[in-house]
Coordinates of C-alpha atoms in Angstrom, one line a residue:
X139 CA -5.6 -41.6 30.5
X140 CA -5.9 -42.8 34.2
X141 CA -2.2 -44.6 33.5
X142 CA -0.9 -41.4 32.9
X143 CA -1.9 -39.6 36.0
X144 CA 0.9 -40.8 38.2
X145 CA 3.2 -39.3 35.6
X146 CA 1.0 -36.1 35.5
X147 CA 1.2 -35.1 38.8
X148 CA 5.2 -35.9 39.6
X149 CA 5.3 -33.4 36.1
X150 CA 3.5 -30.9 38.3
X151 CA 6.1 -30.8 40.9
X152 CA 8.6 -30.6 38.9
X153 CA 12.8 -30.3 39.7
X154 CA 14.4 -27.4 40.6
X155 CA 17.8 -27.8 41.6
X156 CA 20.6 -25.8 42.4
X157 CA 21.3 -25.4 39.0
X158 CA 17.8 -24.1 38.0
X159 CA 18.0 -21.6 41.3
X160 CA 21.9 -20.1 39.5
X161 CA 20.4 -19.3 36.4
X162 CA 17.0 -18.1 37.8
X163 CA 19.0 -15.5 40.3
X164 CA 21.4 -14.4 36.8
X165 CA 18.4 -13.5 34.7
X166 CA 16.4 -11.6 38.0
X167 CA 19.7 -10.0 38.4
X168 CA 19.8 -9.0 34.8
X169 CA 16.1 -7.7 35.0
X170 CA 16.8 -5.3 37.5
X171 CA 19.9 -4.1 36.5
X172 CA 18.2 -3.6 32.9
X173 CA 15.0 -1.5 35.1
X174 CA 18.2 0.6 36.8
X175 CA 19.1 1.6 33.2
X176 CA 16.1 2.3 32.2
X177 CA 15.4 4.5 34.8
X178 CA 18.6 6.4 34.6
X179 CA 18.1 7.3 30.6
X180 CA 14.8 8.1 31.0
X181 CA 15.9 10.3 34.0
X182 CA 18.7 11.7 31.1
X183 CA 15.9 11.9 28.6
X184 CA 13.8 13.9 31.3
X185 CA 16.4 16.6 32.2
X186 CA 17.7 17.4 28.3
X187 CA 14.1 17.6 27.2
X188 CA 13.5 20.5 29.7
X189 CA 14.5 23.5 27.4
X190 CA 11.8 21.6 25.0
X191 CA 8.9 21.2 27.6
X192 CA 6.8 23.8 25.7
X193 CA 7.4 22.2 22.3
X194 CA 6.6 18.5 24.2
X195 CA 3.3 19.9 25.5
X196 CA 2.1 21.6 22.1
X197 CA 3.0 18.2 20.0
X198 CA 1.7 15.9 22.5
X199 CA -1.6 17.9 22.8
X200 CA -2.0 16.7 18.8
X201 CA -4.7 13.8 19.7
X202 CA -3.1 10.6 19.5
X203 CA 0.3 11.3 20.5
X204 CA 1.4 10.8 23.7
X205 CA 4.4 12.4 25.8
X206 CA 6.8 9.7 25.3
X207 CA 5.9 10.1 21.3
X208 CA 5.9 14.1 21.0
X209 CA 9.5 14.1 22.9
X210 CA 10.7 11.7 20.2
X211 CA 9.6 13.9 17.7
X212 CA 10.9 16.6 19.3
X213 CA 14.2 14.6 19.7
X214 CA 14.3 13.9 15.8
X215 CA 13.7 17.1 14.8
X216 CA 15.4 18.9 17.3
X217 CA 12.1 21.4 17.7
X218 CA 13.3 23.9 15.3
X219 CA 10.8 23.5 13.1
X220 CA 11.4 26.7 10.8
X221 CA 13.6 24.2 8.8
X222 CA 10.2 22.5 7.6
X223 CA 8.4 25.6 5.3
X224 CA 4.9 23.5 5.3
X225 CA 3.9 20.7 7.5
X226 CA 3.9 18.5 4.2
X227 CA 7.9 19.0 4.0
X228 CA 8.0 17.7 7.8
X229 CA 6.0 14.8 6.7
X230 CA 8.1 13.8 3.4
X231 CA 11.2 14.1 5.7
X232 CA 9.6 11.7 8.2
X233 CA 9.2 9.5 5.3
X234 CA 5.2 9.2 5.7
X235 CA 4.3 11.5 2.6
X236 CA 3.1 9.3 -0.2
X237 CA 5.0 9.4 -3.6
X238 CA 4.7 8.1 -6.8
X239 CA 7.3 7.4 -9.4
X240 CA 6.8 6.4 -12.8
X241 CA 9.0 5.0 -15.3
X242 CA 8.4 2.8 -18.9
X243 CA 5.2 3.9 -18.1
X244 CA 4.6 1.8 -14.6
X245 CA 4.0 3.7 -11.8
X246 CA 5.6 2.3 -8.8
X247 CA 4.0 4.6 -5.4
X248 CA 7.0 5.3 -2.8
X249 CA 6.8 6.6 0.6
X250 CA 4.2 5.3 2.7

């Protein structure tokens, strides 16, 4: 091991050449033009989901959704949920209702 520790410590320093510094500045630049986007849809997201903000607040007040969960609901759905006659229909739709099918005599459960 105490052979080794010259190599240790020049693998500490390291080489970072010009190279290394290019790519480095092409993925920061990619990082914060990826955080622009993001802010502008969820700036997009904000301003369509103000006809909904009543709807928003009464899904995400369900405990264990948050804001950024109830507006994709909302988004899914598209609020109206008079489409849905029970809350059991909204949940087969969403696919988390569980099902079972049978046929030859095996039951094979569907749904989640």
């Amino acid at each position: 091991m105490r052979a080794k520790i010259p190599q240790l410590k020049e693998a500490l320093y390291g080489h970072f050449g010009a190279h290394h510094a290019f790519v480095a500045r092409q993925i920061i630049d990619h990082i914060d033009y990826l955080d622009s986007a993001i802010g502008a849809l969820t700036e997009e997201i904000r301003e369509r989901l103000i006809p909904f903000e009543s709807a928003v607040a009464l899904v995400s007040s369900i405990p264990g959704i948050s804001a950024t969960t109830a507006q994709v609901i909302i988004a899914e759905t598209g609020g109206d949920m008079s489409r849905f006659p029970t809350a059991g229909h909204l949940c087969a739709w969403a696919g988390l209702a569980p099902a079972s099918y049978e046929s030859a005599g095996k039951r094979k459960p569907a749904g989640s």
